[in-house]
Coordinates of C-alpha atoms and ligand atoms in Angstrom, one line a residue:
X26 CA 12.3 2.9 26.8
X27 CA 10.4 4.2 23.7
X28 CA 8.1 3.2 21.1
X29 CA 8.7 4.5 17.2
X30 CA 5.8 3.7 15.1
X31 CA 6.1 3.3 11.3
X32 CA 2.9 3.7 9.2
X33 CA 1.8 4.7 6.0
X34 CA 0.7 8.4 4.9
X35 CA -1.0 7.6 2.0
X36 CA -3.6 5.0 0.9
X37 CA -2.1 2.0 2.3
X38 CA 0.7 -0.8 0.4
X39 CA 3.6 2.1 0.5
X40 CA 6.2 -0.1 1.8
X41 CA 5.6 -0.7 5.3
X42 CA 6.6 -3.9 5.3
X43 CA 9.9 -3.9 3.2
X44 CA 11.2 -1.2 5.7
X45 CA 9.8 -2.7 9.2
X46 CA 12.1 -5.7 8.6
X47 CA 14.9 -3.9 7.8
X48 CA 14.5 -2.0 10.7
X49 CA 13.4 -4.5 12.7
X50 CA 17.0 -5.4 14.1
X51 CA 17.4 -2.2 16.0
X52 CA 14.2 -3.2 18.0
X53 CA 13.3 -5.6 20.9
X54 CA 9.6 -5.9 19.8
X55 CA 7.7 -5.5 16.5
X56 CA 4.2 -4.7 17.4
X57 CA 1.1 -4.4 15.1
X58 CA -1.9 -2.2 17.0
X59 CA -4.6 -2.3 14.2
X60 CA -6.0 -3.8 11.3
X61 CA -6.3 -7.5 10.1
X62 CA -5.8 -9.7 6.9
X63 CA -7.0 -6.9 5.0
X64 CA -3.2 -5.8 5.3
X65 CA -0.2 -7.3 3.0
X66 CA 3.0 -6.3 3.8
X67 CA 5.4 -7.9 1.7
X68 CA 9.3 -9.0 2.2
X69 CA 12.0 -9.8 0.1
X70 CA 15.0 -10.8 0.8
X71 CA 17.2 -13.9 0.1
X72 CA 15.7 -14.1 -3.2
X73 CA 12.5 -14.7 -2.1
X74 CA 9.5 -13.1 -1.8
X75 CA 6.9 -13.2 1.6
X76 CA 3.8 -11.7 2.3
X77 CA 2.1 -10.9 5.8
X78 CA -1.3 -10.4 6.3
X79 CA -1.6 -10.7 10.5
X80 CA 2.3 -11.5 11.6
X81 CA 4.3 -8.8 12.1
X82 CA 7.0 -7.7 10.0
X83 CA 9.9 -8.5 12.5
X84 CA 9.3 -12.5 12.2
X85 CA 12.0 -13.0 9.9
X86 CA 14.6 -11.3 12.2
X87 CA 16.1 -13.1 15.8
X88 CA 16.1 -12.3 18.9
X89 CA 12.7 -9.7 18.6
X90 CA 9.3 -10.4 20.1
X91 CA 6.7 -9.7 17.5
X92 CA 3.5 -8.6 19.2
X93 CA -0.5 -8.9 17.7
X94 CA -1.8 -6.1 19.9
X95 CA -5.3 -6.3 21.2
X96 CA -6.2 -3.2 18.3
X97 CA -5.9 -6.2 15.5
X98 CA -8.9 -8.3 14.4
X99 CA -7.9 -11.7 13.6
X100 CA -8.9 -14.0 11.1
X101 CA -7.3 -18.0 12.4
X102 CA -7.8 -19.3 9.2
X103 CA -5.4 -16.6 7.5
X104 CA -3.5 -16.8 10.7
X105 CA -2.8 -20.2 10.3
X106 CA -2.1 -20.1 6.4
X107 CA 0.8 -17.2 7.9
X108 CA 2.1 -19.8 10.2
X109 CA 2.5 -22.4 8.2
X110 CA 4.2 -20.3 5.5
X111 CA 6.9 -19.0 8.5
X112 CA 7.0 -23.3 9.4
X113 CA 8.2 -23.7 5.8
X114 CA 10.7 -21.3 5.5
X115 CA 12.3 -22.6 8.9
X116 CA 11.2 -19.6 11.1
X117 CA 10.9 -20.2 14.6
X118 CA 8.0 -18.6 15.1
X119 CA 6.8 -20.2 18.5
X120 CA 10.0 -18.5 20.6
X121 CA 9.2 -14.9 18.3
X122 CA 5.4 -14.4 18.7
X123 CA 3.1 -13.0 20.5
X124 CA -0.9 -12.6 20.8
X125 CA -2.7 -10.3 22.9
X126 CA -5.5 -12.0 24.4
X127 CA -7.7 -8.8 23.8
X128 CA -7.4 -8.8 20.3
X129 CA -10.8 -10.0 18.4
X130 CA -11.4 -12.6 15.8
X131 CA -13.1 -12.5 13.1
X132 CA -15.8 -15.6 12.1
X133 CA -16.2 -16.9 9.2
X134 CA -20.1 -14.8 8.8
X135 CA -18.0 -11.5 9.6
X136 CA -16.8 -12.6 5.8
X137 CA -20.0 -13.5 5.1
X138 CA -21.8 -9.9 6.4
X139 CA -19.0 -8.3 4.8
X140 CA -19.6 -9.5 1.4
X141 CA -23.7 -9.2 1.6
X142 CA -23.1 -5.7 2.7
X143 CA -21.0 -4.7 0.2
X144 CA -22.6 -6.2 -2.6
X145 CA -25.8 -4.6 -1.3
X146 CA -24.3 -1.0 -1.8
X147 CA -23.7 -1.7 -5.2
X148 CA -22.2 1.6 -6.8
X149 CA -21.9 3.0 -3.9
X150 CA -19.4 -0.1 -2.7
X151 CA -16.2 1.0 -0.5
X152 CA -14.1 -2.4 -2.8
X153 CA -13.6 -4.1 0.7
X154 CA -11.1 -6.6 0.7
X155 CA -14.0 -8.5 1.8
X156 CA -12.3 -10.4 4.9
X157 CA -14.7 -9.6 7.6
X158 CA -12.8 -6.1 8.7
X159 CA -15.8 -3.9 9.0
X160 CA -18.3 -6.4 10.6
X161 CA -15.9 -7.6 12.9
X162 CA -14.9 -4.0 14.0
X163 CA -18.6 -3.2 14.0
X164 CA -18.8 -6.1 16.5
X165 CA -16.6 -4.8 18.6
X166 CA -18.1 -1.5 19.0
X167 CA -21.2 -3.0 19.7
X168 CA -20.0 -4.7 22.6
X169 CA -20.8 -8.8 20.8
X170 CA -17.2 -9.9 19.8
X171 CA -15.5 -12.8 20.1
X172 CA -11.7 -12.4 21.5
X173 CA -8.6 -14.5 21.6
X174 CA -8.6 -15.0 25.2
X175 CA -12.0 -16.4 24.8
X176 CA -10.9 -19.2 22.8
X177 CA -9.5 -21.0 26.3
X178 CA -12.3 -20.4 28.0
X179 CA -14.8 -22.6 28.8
X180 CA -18.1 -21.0 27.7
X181 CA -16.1 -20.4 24.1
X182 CA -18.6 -22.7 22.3
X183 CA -21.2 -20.9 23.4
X184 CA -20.7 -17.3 22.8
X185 CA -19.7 -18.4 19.5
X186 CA -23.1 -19.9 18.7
X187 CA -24.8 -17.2 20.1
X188 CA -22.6 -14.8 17.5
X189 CA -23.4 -16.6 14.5
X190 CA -26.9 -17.1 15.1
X191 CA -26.9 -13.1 15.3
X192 CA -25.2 -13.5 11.9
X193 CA -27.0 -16.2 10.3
X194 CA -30.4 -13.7 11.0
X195 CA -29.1 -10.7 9.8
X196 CA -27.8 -12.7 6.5
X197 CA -31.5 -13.4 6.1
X198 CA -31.6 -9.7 4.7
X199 CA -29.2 -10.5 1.7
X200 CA -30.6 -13.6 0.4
X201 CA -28.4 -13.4 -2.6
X202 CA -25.7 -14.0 -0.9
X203 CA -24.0 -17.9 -0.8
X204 CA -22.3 -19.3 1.6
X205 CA -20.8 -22.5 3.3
X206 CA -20.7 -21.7 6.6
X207 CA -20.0 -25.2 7.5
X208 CA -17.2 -26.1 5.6
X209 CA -15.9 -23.1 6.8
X210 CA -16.6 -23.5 10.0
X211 CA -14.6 -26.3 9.9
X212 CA -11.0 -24.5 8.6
X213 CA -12.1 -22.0 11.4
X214 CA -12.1 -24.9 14.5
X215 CA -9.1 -26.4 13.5
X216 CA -7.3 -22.9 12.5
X217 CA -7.7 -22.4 16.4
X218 CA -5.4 -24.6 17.6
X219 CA -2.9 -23.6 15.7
X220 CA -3.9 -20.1 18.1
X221 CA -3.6 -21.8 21.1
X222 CA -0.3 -23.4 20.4
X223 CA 0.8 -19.5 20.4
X224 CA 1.6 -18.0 23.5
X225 CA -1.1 -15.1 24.7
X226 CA -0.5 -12.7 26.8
X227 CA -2.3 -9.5 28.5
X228 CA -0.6 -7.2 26.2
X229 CA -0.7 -4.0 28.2
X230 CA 1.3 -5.1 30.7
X231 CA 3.2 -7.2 28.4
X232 CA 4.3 -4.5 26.4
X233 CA 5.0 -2.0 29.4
X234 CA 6.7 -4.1 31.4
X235 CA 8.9 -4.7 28.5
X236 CA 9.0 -0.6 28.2
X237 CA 10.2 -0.4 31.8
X238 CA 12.9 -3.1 31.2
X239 CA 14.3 -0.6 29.0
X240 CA 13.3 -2.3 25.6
X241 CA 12.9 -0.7 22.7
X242 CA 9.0 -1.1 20.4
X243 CA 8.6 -0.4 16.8
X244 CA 5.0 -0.2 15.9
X245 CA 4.0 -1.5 12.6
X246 CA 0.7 0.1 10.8
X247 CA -1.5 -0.9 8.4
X248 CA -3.2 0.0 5.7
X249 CA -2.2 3.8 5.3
X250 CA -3.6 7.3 7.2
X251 CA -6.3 8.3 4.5
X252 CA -7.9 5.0 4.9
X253 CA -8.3 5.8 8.8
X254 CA -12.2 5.6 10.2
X255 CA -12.0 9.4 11.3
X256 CA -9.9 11.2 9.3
X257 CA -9.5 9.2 6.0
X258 CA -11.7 9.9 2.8
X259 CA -14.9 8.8 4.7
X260 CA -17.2 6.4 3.9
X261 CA -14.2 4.6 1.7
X262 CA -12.1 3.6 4.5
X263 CA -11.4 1.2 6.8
X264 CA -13.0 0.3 10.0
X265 CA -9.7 1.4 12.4
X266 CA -8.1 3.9 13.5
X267 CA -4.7 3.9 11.1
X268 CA -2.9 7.0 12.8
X269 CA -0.5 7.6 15.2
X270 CA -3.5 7.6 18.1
X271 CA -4.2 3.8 17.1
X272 CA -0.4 2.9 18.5
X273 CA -2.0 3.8 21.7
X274 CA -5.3 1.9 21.7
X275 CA -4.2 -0.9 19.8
X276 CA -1.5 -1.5 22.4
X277 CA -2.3 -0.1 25.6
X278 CA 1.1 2.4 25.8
X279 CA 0.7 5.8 26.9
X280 CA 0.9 8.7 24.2
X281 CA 4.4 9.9 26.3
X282 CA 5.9 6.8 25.2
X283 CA 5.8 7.7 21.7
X284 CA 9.3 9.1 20.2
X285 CA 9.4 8.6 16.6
X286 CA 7.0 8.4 14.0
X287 CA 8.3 7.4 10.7
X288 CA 5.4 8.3 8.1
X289 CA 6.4 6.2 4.7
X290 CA 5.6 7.2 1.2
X291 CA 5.7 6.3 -2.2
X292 CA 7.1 8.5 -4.6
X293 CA 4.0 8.5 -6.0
X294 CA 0.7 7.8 -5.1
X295 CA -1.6 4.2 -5.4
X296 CA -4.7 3.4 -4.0
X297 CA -6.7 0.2 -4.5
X298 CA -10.4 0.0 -4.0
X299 CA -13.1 3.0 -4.6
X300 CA -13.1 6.2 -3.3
X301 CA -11.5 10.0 -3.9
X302 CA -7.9 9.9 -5.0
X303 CA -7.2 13.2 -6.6
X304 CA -4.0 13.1 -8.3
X305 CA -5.0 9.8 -10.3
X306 CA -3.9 9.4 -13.3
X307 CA -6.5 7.2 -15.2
X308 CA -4.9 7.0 -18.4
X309 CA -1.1 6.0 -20.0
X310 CA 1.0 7.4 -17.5
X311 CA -0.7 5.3 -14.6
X312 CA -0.8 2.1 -16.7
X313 CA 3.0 3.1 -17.1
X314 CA 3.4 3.8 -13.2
X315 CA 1.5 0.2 -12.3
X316 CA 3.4 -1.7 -14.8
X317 CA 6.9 0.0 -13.5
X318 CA 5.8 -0.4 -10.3
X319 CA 4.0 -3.8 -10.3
X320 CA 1.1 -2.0 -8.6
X321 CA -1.0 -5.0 -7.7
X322 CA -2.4 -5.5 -4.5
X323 CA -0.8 -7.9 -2.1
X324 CA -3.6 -9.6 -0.8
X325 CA -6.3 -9.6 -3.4
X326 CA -4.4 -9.0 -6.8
X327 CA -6.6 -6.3 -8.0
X328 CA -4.7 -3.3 -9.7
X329 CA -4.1 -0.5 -7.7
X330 CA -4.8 2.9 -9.2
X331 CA -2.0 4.8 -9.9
X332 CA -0.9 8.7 -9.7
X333 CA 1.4 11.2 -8.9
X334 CA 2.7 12.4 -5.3
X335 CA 0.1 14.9 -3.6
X336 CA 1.1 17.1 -1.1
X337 CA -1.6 18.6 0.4
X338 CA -2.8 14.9 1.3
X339 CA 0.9 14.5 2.6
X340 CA 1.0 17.4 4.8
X341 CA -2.6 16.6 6.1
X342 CA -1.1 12.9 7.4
X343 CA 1.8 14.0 8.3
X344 CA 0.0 16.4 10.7
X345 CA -2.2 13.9 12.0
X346 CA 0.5 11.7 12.9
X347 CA 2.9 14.0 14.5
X348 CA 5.7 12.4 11.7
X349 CA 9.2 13.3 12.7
X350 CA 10.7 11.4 10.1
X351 CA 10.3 10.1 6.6
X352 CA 10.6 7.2 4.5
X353 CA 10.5 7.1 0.9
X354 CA 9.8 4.4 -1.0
X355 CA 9.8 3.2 -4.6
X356 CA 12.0 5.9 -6.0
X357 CA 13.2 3.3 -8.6
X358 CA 10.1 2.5 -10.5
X359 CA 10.5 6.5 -11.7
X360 CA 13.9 6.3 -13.4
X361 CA 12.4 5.9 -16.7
X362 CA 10.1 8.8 -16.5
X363 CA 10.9 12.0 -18.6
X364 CA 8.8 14.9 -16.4
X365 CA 7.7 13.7 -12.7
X366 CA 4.7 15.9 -11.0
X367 CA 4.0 16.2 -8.0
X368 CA 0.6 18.2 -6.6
X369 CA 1.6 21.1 -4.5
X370 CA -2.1 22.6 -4.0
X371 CA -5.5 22.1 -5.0
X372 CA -8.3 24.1 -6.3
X373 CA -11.7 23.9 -5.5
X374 CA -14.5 26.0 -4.6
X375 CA -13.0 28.8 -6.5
X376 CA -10.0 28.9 -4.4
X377 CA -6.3 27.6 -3.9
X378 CA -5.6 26.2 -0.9
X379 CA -3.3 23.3 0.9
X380 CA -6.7 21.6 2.7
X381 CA -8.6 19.3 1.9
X382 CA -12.4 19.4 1.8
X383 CA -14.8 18.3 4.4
X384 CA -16.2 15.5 1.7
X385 CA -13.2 14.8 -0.6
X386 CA -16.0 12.5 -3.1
X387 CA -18.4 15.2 -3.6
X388 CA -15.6 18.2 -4.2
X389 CA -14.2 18.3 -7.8
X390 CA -10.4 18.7 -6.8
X391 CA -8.3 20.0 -9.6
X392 CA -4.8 19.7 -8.5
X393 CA -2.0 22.3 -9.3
X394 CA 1.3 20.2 -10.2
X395 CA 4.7 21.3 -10.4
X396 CA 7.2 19.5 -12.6
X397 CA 10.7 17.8 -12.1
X398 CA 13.1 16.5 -14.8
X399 CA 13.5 12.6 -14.4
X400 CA 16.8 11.3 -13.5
X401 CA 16.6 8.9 -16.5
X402 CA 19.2 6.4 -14.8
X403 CA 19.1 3.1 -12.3
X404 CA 19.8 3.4 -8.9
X405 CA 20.7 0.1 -8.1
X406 CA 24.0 -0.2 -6.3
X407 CA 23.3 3.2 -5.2
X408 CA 24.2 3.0 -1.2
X409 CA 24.5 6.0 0.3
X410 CA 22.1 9.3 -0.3
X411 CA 24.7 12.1 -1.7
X412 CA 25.3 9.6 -4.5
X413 CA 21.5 9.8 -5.8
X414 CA 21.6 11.3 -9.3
X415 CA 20.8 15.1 -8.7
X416 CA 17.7 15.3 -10.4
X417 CA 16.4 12.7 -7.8
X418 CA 18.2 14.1 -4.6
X419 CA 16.1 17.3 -5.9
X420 CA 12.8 15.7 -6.4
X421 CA 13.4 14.4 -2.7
X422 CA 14.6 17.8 -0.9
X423 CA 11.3 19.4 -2.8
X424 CA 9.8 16.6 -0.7
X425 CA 11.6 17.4 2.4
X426 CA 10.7 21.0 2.4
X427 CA 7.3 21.0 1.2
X428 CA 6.5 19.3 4.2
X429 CA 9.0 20.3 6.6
X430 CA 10.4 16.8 7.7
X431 CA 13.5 15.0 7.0
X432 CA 13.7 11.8 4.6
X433 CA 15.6 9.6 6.9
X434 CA 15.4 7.0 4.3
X435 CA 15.1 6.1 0.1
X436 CA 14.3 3.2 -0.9
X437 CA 15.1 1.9 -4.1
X438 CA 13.9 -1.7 -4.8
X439 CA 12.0 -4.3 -3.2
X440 CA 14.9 -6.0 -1.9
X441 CA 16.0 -5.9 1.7
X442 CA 19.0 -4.6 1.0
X443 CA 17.6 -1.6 -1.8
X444 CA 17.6 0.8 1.2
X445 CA 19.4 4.0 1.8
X446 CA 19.7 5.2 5.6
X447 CA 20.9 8.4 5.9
X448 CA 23.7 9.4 8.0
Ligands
GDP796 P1 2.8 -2.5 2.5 O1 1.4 -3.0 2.6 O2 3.0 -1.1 2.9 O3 3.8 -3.4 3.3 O4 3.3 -2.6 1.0 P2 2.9 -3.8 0.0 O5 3.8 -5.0 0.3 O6 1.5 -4.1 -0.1 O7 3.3 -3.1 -1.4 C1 4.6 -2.6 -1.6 C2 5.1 -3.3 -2.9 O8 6.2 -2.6 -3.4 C3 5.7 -4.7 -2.6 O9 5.5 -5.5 -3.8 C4 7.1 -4.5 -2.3 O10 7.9 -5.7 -2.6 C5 7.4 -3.4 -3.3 N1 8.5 -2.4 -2.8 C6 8.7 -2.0 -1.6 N2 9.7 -1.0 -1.7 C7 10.0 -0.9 -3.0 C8 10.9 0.0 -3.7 O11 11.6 0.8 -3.1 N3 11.0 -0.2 -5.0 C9 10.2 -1.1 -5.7 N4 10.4 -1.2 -7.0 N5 9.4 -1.9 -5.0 C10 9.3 -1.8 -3.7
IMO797 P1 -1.7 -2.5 3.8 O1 -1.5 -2.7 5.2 C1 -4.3 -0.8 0.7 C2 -8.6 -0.7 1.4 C3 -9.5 -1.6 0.6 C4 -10.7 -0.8 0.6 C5 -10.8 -0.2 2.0 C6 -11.6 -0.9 3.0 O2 -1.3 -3.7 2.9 O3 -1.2 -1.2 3.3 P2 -11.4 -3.2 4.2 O4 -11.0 -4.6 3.8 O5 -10.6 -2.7 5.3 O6 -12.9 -3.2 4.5 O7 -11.2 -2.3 2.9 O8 -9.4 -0.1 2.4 N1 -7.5 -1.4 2.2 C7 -6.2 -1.3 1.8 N2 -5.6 -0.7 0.7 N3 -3.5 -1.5 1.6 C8 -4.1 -2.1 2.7 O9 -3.3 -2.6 3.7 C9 -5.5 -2.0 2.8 N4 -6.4 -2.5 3.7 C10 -7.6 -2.1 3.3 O10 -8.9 -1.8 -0.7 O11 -10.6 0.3 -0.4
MG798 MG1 0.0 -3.9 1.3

């Protein structure tokens, strides 16, 4: 059968999470093809609240496979911290998961490297989650990483060493940096066998023989499509492909098997870390849109900036990704707000125009907004879309037209059930 990927259109943190395991029932296999730790996707449901960093967001559900394609970097000591949350909370994980023996791993001196590094650009610094993404990717690339499958092999020991002694020497150039790498080291050993108690598997066949038995995929990105390596607001991005394209890579399926795409939004706009963000607002209205929307980030805390929907950024994702559907998220933490905006074009260079510029960073942006009356009302209890107050149902056909793609579904709350599927 087919694979439907859900991922973000924005900065990352839209949702992705909340919606994947509410989905996740009408799917044989939950699959992640990119990223690491960097990511937190958080659930809520039963009045409780869990966070994901490497484990898909199908876990929770039974009767699905959830799949760590080869296109993720794992870090074992997060990965076991993840396992023995879902050990806790009774899920049986061992029968539900699966790791592609391709995928990489990140060392405890990928964390390292990516702290000196950052540190070192100073200014200039991309605000990292710091857990070894880049380095590790960088590894990759370069043709020195360390993958799952290795950790069963006999010469593991040694291509480790020989790794971190290429570490250790280039750490030599950022003296300043502190580290106990043995201590570490340590977590990192043992965090392995809680890997090898998990069942690995060549995940390109895995995943299309599954295909041919006439199972159904939902592919669950991370971190969002302007923080992709190519086509996000380069250099402050991440180190992976976050579109569409990374489905393919990260899992080994062919582009033909792609049917859906699901590109999720907030209602509004966040990003955490540095970089261009033009719709920002860096004053009242974003403290108000943070503290509405508790708009911290899920795996290091830090406050996300905060501002209003942009559409040029939207329709630029939404054509990278081929979206066929969308998924809006967050709709609730506006119901208090008097006059929503929303960017429909920017102007720059002396020009109005829908793109955006070769070097987002170095091109002063002014935004043109349009504005929409608030709805001034809760949704809660609200459970089917024609009963949205008008002034939101508005808000979201603006959406829907602006970009040319139907909302298949408004989300109103963190909750599992806060979701409105549209029939
Ligand atoms: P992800 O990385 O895309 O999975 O998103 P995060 O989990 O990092 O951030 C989304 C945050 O918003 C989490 O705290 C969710 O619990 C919360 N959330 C998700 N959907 C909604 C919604 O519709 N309304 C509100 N108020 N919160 C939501
Ligand atoms: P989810 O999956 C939001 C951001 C970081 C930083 C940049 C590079 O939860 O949406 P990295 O650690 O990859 O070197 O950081 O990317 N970033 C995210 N922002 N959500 C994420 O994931 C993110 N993953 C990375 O803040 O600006
Ligand atoms: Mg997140």
């Amino acid at each position: 059968m087919a694979v439907d990927v859900l991922l973000g259109l924005q900065w990352g943190d839209e949702g992705k999470g909340k919606v994947v395991d509410f989905l996740a029932p009408g799917y044989d296999v939950v699959a992640r093809f990119q990223g690491g730790p960097n990511a937190g996707h958080t659930l809520v449901f039963g009045g409780r609240k869990y966070v994901l960093h490497t484990i898909p967001s199908g876990i929770f559900r039974d009767n699905i496979i959830n799949l760590i394609g080869n296109g993720v970097v794992i870090d074992p000591i997060t990965f076991a911290k993840e396992i023995d949350m879902l050990r806790q909370a009774g899920v049986p994980y061992s029968e539900r998961l699966r790791l592609a023996r391709k995928a990489h791993l990140i060392l405890p001196s990928h964390r390292y490297l990516d702290a000196a590094t950052e540190a070192a650009k100073g200014k200039a610094r991309i605000g990292s989650t710091l857990k070894g993404i880049g380095p590790t990717y960088m590894d990759k690339t370069g043709r020195n990483g360390l993958r799952v499958g290795d950790i069963t092999s006999a010469g593991f020991e040694e291509k480790y060493q020989s790794l971190k002694s290429k570490h250790l020497t280039l750490l030599k150039l950022y003296p300043e940096i502190d580290f106990n790498l043995e201590q570490e080291e340590a977590r990192w050993m043992e965090s392995l066998d809680v890997m090898r108690n998990i069942v690995m598997v060549d995940g390109e066949y895995y995943i299309n023989e599954l295909l041919e038995q006439d199972k159904n995929v939902l592919a669950e990105g991370a971190q969002g499509s302007m923080l992709d390596i190519d086509f996000g607001t380069y250099p402050f991005v991440t180190s992976s492909n976050t579109i569409t394209a990374g489905v393919c890579t990260g899992l080994g399926i062919a582009p033909s098997r792609v049917a859906e795409v699901i590109g999720i939004t907030k209602a509004y706009c966040t990003r955490v870390g540095s970089g261009p963000f033009p719709t920002e607002q860096d004053n009242e209205t974003g403290e108000f849109l943070r503290r509405e929307g508790g708009e911290f980030g899920a795996t290091t805390g830090r406050p996300r900036r905060c501002g209003w929907l942009d559409l040029p950024q939207l329709r630029y994702t939404a054509m990278l990704n081929g979206v066929t559907q969308l998924a809006v998220t967050k709709i609730d933490v506006l119901n208090n707000v008097e006059q929503i905006l929303a960017a429909t074009h920017y102007r720059y260079d002396g020009q109005e125009t829908h793109q955006l510029p070769y070097d987002v960073d170095a091109t002063p942006i002014e935004p043109v907004f349009r504005q929409f009356p608030g709805w001034k009302q809760s949704l809660a209890g609200i459970d089917r879309y024609e009963n949205l107050p008008p002034a939101a149902a508005d808000y979201l056909r603006f959406i829907e037209s602006e970009l040319n793609i139907p909302i298949a579904m408004a989300s109103t709350g963190p909750e599992r059930e806060s979701l409105i599927v549209r029939r």
